[in-house]
PDB file of C-alpha atoms in Angstrom:
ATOM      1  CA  UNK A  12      19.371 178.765-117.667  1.00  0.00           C
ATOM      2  CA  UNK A  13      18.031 180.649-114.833  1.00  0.00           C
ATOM      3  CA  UNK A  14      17.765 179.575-111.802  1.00  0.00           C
ATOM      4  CA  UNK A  15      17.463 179.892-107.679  1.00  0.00           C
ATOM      5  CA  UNK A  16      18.816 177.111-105.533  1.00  0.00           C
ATOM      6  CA  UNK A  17      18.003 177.235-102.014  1.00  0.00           C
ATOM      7  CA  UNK A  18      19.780 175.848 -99.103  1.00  0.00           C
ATOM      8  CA  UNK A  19      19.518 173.872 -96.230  1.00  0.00           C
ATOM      9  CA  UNK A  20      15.849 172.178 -98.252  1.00  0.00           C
ATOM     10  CA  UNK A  21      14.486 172.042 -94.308  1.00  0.00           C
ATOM     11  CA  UNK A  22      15.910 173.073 -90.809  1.00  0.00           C
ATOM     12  CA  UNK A  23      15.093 172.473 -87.151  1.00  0.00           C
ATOM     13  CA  UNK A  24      15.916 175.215 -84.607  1.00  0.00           C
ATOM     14  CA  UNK A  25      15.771 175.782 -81.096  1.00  0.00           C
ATOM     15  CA  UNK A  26      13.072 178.731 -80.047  1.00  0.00           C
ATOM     16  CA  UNK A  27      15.133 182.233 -79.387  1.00  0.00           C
ATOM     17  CA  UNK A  28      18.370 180.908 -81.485  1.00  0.00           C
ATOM     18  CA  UNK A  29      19.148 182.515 -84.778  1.00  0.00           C
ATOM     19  CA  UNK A  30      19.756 180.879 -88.335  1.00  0.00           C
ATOM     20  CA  UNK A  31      20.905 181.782 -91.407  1.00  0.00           C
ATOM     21  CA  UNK A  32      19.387 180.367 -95.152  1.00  0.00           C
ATOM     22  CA  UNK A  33      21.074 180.310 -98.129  1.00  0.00           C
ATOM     23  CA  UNK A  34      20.199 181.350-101.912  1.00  0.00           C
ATOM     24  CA  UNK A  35      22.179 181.192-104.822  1.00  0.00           C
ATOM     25  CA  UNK A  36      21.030 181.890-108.206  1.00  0.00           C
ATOM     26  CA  UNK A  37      22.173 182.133-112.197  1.00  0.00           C
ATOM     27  CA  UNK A  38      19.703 184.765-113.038  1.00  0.00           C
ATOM     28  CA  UNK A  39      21.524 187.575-115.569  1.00  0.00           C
ATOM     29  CA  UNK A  40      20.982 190.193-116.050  1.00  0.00           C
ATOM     30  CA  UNK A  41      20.207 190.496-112.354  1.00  0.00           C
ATOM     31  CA  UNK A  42      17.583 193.371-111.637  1.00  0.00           C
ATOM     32  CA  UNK A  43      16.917 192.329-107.945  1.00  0.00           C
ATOM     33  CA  UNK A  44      16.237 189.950-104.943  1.00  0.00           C
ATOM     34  CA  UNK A  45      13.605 189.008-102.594  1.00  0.00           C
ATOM     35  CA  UNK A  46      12.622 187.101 -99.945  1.00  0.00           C
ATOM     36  CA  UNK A  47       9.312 185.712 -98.998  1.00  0.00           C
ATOM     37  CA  UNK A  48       7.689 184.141 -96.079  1.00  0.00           C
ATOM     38  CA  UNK A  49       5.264 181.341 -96.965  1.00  0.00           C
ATOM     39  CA  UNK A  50       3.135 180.422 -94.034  1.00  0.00           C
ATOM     40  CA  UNK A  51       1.663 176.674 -94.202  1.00  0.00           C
ATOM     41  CA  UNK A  52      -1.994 176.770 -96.986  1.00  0.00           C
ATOM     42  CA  UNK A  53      -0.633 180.363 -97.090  1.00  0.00           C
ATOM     43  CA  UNK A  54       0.058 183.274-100.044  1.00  0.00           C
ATOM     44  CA  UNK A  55       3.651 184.196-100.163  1.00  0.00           C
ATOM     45  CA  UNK A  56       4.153 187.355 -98.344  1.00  0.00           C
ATOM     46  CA  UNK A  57       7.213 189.640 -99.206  1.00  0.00           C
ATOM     47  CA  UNK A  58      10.001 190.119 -96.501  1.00  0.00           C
ATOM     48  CA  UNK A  59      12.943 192.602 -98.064  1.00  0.00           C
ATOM     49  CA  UNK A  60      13.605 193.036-101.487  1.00  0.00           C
ATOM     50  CA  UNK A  61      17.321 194.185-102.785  1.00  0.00           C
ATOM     51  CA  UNK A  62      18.435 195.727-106.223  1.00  0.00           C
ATOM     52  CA  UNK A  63      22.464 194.845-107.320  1.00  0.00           C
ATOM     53  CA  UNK A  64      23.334 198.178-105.565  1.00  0.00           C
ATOM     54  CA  UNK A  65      22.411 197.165-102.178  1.00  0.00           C
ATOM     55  CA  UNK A  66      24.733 194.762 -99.823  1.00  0.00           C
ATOM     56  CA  UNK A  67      22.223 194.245 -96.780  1.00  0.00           C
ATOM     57  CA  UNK A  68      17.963 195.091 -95.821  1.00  0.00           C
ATOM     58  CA  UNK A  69      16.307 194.596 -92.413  1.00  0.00           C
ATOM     59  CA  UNK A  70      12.757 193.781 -91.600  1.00  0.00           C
ATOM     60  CA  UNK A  71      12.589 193.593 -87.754  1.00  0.00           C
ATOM     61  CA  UNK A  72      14.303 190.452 -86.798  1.00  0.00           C
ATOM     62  CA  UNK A  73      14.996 189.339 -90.542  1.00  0.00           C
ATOM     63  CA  UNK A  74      18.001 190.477 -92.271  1.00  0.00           C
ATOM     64  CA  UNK A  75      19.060 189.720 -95.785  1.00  0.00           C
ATOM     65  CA  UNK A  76      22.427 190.290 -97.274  1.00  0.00           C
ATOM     66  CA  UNK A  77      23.360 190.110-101.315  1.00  0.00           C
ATOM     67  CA  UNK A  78      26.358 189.504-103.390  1.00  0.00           C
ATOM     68  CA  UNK A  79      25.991 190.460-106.531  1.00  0.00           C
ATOM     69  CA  UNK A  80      29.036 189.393-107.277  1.00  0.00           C
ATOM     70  CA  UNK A  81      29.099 185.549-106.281  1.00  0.00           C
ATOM     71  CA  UNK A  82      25.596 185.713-106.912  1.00  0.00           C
ATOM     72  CA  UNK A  83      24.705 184.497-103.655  1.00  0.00           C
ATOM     73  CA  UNK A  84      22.033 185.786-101.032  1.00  0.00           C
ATOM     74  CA  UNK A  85      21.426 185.081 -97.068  1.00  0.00           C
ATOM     75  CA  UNK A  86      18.289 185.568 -95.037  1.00  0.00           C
ATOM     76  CA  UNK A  87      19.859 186.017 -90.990  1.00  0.00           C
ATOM     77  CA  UNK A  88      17.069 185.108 -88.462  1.00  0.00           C
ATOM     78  CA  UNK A  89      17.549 186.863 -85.186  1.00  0.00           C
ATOM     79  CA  UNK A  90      16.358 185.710 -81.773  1.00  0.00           C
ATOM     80  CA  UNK A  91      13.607 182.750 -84.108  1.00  0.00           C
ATOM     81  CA  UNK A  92      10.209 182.878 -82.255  1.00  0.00           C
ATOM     82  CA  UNK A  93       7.581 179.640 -82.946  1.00  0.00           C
ATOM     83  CA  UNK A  94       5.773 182.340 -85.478  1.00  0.00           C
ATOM     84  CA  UNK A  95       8.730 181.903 -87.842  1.00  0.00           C
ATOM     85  CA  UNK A  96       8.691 178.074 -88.418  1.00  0.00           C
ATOM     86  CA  UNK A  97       7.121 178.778 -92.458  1.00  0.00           C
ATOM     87  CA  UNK A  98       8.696 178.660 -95.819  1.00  0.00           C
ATOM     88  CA  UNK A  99      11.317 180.992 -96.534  1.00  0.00           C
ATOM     89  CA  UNK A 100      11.513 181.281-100.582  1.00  0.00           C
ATOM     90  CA  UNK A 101      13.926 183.317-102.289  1.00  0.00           C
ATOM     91  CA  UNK A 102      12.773 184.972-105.327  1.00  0.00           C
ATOM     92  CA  UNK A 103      14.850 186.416-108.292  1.00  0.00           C
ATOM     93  CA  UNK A 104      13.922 189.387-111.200  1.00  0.00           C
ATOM     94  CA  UNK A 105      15.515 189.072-114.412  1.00  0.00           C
ATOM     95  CA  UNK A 106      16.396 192.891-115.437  1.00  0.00           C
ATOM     96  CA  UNK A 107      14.057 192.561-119.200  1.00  0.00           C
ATOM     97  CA  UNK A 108      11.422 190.905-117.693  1.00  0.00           C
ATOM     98  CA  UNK A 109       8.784 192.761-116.161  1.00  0.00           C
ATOM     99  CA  UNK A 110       6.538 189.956-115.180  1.00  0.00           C
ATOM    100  CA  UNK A 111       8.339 186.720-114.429  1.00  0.00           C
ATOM    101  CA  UNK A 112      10.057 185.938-111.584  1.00  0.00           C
ATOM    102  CA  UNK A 113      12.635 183.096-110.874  1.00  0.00           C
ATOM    103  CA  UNK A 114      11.618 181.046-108.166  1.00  0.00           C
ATOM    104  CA  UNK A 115      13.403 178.857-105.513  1.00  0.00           C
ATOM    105  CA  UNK A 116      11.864 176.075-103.740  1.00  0.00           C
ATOM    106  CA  UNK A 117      12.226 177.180-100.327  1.00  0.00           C
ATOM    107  CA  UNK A 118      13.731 176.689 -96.975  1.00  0.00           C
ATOM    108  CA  UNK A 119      11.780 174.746 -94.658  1.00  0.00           C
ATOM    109  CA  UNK A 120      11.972 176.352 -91.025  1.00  0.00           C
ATOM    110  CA  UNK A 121      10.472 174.710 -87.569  1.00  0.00           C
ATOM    111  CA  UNK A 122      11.295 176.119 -84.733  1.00  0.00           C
ATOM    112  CA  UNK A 123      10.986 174.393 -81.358  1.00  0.00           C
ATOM    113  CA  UNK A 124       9.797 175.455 -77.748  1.00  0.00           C
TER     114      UNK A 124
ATOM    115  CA  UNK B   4      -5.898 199.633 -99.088  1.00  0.00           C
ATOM    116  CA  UNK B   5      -5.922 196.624-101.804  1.00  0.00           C
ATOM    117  CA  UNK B   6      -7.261 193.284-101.466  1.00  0.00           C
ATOM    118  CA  UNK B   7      -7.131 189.888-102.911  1.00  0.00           C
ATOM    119  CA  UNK B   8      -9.566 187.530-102.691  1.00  0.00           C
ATOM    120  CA  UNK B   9      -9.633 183.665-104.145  1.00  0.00           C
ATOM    121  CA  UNK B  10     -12.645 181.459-104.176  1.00  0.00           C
ATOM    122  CA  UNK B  11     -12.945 178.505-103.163  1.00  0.00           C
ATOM    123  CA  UNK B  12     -10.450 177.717 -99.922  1.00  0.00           C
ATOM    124  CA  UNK B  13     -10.398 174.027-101.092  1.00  0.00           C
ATOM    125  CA  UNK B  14     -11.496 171.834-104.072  1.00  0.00           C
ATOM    126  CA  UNK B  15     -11.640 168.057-104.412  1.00  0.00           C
ATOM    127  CA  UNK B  16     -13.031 167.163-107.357  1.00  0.00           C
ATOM    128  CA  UNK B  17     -12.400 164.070-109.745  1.00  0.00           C
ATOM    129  CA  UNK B  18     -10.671 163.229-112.836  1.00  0.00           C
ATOM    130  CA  UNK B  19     -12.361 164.510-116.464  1.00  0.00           C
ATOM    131  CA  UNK B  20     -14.228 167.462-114.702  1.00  0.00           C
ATOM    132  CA  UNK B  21     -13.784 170.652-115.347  1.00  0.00           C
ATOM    133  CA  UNK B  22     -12.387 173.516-112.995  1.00  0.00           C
ATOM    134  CA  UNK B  23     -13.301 177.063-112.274  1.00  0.00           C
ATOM    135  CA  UNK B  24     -11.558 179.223-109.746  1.00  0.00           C
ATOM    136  CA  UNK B  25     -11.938 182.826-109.057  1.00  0.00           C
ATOM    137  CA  UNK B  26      -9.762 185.928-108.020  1.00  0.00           C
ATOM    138  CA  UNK B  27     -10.783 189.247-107.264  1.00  0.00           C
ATOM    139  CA  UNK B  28      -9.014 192.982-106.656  1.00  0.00           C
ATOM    140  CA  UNK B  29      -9.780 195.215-104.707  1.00  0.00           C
ATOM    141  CA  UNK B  30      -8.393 198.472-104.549  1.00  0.00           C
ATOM    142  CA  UNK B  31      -6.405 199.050-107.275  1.00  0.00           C
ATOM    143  CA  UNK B  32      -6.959 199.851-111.226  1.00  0.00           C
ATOM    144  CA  UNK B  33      -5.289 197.939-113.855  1.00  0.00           C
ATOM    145  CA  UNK B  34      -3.035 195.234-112.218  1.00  0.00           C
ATOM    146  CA  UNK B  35      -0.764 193.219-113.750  1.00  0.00           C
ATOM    147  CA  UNK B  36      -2.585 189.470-112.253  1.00  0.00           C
ATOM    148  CA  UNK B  37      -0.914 185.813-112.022  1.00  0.00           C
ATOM    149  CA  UNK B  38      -1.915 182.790-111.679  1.00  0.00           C
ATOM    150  CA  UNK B  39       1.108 180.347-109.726  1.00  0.00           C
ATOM    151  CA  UNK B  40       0.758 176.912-109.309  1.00  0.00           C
ATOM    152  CA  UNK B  41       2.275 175.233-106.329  1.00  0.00           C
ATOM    153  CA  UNK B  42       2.803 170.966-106.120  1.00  0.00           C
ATOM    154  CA  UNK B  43       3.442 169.743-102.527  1.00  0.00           C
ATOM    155  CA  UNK B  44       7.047 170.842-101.892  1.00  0.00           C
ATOM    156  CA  UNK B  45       7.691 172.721-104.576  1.00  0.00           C
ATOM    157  CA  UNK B  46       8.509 176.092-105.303  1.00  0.00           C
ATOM    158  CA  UNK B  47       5.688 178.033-107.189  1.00  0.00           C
ATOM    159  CA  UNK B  48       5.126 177.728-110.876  1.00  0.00           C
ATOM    160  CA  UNK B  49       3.894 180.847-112.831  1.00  0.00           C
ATOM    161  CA  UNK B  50       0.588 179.934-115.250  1.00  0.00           C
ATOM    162  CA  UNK B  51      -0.605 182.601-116.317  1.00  0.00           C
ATOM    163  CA  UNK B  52      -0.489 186.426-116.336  1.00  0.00           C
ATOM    164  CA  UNK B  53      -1.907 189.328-117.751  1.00  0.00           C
ATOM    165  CA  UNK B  54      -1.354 193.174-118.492  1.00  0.00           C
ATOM    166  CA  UNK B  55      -5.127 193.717-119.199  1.00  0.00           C
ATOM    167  CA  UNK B  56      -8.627 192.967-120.305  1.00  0.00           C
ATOM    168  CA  UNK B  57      -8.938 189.894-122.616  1.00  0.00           C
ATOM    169  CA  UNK B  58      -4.773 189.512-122.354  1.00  0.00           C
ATOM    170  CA  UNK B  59      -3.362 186.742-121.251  1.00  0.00           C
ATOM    171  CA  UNK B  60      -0.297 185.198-121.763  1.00  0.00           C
ATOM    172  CA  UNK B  61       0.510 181.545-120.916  1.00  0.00           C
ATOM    173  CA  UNK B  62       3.695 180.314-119.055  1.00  0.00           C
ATOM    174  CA  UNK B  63       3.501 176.751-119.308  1.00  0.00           C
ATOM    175  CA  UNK B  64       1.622 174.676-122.049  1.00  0.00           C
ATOM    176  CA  UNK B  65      -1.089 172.412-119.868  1.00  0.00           C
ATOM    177  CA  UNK B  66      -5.248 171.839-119.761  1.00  0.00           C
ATOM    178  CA  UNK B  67      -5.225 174.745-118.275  1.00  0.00           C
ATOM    179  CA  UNK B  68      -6.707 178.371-119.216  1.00  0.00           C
ATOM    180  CA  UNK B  69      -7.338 182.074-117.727  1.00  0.00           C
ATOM    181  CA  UNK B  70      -9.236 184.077-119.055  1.00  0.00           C
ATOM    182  CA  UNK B  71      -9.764 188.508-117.886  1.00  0.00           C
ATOM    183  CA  UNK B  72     -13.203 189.530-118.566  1.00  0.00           C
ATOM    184  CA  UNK B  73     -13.042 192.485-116.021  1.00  0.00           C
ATOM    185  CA  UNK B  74      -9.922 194.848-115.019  1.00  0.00           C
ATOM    186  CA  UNK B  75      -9.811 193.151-111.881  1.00  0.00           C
ATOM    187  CA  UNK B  76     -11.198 189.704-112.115  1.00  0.00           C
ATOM    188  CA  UNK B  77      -8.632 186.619-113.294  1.00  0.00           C
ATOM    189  CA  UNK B  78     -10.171 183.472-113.938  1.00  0.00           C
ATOM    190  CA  UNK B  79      -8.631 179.412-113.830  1.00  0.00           C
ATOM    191  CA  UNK B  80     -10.321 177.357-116.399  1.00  0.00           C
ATOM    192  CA  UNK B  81      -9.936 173.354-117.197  1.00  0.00           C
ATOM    193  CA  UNK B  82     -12.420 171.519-119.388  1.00  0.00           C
ATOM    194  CA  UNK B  83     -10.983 168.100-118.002  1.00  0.00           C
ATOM    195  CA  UNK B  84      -8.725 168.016-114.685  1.00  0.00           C
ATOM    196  CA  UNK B  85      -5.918 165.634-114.727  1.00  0.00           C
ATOM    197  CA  UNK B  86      -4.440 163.593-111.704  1.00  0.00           C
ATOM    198  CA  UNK B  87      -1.847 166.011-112.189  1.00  0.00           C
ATOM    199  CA  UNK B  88      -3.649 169.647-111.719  1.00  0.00           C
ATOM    200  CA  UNK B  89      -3.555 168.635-107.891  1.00  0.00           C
ATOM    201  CA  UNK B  90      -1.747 171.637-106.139  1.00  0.00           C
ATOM    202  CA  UNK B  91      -2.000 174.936-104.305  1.00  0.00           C
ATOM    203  CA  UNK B  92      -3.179 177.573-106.836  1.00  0.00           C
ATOM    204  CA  UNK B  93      -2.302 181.271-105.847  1.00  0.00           C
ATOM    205  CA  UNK B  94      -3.548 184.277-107.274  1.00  0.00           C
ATOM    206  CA  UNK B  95      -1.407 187.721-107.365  1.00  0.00           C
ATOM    207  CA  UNK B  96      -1.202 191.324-108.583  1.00  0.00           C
ATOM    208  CA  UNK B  97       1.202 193.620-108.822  1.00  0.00           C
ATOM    209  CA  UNK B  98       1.693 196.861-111.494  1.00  0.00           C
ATOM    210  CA  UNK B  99       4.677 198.810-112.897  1.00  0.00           C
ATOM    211  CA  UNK B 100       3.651 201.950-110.405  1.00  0.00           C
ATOM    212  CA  UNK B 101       4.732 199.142-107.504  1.00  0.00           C
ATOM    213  CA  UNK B 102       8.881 199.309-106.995  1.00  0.00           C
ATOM    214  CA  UNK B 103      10.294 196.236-108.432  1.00  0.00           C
ATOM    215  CA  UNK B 104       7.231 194.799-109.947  1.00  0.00           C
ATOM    216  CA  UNK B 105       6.209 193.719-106.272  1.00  0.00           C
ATOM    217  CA  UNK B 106       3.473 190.687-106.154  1.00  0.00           C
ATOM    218  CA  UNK B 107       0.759 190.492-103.916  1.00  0.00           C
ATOM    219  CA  UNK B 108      -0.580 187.190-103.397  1.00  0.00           C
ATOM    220  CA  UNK B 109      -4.072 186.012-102.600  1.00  0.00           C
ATOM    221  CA  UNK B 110      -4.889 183.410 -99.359  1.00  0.00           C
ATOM    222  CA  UNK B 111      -4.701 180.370-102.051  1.00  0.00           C
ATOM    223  CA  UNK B 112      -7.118 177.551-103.426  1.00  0.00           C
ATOM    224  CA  UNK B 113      -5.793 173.506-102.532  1.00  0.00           C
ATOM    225  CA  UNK B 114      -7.112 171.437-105.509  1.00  0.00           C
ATOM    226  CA  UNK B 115      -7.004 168.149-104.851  1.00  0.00           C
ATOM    227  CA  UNK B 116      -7.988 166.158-108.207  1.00  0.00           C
ATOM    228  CA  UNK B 117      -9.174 162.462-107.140  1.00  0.00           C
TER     229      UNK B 117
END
């Protein structure tokens, strides 16, 4: 079956410190990988997005990594600001399917002056 | 530039009435357009979608419809709303010209069903 898991489900963090969140998924065949940022009563807006061929994308302070081989994903936060604290969802493209996408159920993020 | 728009912001309406919510694009010809469904803490839930005029194809089996009666127009439908429908509904587009079947994603509608 497949599927995104997303982890830690919520974390707290100090304004100007950096974090890392975790995806793992079961999706195959793999075609690619993205993250979102979901602000609160807020669309989904896309961060990076990664095909099997490509270890590591940067958006500003936002930095995702893959491993297509473990299957596993990390979005690195650098130096968090209080604009950040939103829902960080992972989001995974099954290579035959044009039109669905495999959804995780987010990471939780607050950050704290 | 391309636009989404969804109508209304927020919906409270009770059980055994019927639903009707909009989305519009702007900016782009034939889009691929999805309807996600989103309960409190959840991650979203794909609906609907469709590749064109009058085709839609459905996701999950519910009271729930869409409907396409213009390129760029995708339409919610229930005849009765269940305790259940509560959620954040969001609207998105996307197209095969976009790299990796990108999604766009409208501001949202929070139906509350009483």
């Amino acid at each position: 079956k497949n599927q995104v898991e997303q982890s830690p489900q919520s974390l707290i963090i100090l304004e100007g410190k950096n974090c890392t969140l975790q995806c793992n998924y079961t999706v195959s065949p793999f075609s690619n990988l993205r993250w979102y940022k979901q602000d609160t009563g807020r669309g989904p807006v896309s961060l990076t997005i990664m095909t099997f061929s490509e270890n590591t994308k940067s958006n500003g302070r936002y930095t995702a990594t893959l491993d297509a081989d473990t299957k596993q994903s990390s979005l690195h936060i650098t130096a968090s600001q209080l604009s950040d604290s939103a829902s960080y969802i992972c989001v995974v493209s099954a290579f035959y399917s044009n039109y669905q996408l495999i959804w995780g159920a987010g990471t939780k993020l607050i950050i704290k002056p | 530039s391309q636009t989404i728009h969804q109508w209304p912001a927020t919906l409270v309406q009770p059980v055994g009435s019927p639903l009707s919510l909009e989305c519009t694009v702007e900016g782009t010809s034939n889009p691929n357009l999805y309807w996600y469904r989103q309960a409190a803490g959840r991650g979203l839930q794909l609906l609907f979608y469709s590749v064109g005029i009058g085709q839609i194809s459905s996701e999950v089996p519910q009271n729930l419809s869409a409907s396409r009666p213009q390129d760029r127009q995708f339409i919610l439908s229930s005849k009765k709303l269940l305790l259940s429908d509560s959620g954040f509904y969001l609207c998105a587009w996307g197209g095969f010209a976009l790299t990796h079947n990108e999604q766009f994603f409208g501001p949202g509608t929070r139906l509350t069903v009483l």
